[in-house]
Short mmCIF file of C-alpha atoms in Angstrom, two decimals:
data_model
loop_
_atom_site.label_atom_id
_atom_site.label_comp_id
_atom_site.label_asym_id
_atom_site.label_seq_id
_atom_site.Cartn_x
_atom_site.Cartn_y
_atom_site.Cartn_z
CA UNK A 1 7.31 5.06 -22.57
CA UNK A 2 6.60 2.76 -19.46
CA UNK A 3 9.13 4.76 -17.38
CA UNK A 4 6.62 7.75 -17.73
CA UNK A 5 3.49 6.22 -17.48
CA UNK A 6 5.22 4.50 -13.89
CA UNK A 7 6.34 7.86 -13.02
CA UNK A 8 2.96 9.65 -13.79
CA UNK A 9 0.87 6.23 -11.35
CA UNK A 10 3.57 7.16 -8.83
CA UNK A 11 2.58 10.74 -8.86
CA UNK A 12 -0.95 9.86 -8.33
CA UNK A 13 -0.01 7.04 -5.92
CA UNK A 14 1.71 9.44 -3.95
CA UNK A 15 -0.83 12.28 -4.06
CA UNK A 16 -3.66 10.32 -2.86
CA UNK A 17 -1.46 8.82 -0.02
CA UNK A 18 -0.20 12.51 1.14
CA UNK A 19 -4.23 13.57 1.33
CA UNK A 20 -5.00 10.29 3.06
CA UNK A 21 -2.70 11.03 5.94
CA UNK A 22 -2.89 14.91 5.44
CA UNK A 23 -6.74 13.85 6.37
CA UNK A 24 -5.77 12.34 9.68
CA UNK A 25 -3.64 14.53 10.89
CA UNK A 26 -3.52 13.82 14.08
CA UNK A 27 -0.94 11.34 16.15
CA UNK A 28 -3.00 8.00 16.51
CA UNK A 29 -4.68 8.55 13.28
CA UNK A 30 -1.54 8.67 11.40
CA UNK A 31 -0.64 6.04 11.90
CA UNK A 32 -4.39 4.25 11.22
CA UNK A 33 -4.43 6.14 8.02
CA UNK A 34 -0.50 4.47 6.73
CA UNK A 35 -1.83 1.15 8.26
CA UNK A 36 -4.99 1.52 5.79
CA UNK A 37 -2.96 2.98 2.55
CA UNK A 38 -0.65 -0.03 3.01
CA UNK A 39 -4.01 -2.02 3.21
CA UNK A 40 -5.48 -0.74 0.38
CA UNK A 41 -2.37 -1.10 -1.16
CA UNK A 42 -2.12 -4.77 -0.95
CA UNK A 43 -5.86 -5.57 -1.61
CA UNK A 44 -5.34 -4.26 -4.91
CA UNK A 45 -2.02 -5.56 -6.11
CA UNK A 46 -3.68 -8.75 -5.26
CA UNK A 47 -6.60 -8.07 -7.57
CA UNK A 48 -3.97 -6.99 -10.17
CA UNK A 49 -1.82 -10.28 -9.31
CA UNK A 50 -4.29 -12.20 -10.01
CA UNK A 51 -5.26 -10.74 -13.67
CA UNK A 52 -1.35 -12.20 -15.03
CA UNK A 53 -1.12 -8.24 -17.03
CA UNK A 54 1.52 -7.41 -17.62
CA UNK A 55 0.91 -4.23 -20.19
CA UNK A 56 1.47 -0.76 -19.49
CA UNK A 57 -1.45 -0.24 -18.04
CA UNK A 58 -0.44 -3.10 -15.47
CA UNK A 59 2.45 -0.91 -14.86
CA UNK A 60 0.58 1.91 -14.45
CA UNK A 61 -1.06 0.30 -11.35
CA UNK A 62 1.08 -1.80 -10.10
CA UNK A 63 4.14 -0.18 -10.07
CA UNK A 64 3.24 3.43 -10.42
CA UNK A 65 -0.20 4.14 -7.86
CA UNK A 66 0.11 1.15 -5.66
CA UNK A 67 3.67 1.43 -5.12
CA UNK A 68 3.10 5.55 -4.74
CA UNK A 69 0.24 4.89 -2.49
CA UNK A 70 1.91 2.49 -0.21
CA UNK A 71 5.09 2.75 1.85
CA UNK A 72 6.99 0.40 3.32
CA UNK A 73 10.03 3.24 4.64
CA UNK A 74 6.87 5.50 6.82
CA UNK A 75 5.99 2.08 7.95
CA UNK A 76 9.41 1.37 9.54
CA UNK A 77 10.18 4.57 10.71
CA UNK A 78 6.84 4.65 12.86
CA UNK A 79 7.78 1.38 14.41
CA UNK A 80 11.21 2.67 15.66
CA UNK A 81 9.61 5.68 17.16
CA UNK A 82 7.89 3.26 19.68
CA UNK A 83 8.09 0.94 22.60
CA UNK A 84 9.36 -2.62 21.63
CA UNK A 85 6.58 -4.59 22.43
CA UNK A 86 4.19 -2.03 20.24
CA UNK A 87 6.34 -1.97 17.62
CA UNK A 88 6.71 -5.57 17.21
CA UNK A 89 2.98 -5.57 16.95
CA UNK A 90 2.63 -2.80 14.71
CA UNK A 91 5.10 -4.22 11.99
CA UNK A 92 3.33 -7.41 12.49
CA UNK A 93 -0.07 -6.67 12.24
CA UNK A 94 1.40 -4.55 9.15
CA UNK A 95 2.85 -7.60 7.58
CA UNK A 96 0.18 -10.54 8.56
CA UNK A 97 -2.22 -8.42 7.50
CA UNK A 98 -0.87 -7.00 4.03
CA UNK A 99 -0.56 -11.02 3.01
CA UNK A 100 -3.96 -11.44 4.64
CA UNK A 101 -4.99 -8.57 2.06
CA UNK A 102 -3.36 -9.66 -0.86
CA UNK A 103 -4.46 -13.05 -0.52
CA UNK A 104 -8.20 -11.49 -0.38
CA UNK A 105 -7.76 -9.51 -3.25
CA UNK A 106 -5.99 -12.46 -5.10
CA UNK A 107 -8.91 -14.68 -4.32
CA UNK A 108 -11.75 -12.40 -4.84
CA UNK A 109 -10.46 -11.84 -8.59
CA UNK A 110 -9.45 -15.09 -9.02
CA UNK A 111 -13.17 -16.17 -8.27
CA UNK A 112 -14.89 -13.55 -10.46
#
């Protein structure tokens, strides 16, 4: 039963990331719009982090939409299609800042 409620968050997950980038379409916006799934990604599997869940409904979220929504395999692939020294920064500025993220979404539902 948790295999299919993973598969159905991954669905969704991957749904809402496909009409994220689908919605900026164009070159430079691309890759905003993976920069801010992966963002959005992390902010929330802080928040669920920080809960301790582990039910199916955990699952659901965790392992089904926020590993859907995020992708770790565009991320790369963008970074090889350019220069060195931007893609250095891009995979670090992906990385710093999806700890940064987590850590804010850890923190924020630690506190409340």
């Amino acid at each position: 039963m948790t295999l299919l409620i993973v598969a159905i968050g991954a669905g969704l997950g991957t749904m809402l990331r496909y009409l994220t980038v689908t919605f900026w379409s164009t070159k430079p916006q691309y890759l905003t719009a993976i920069f801010a799934v992966n963002m959005v990604g992390a902010f929330f599997m802080g928040i669920l982090m920080a809960t301790g869940a582990t039910n199916a409904l955990h699952h659901f979220w965790s392992t089904g939409v926020l590993g859907g929504l995020t992708t770790f395999s565009t991320m790369m692939t963008q970074s090889e299609q350019h220069a060195t020294v931007q893609q250095l920064l891009y995979l670090l500025i992906q990385l710093v800042g999806g700890l940064v993220i987590f850590g804010l979404g850890f923190a924020l539902a630690t506190f409340l």
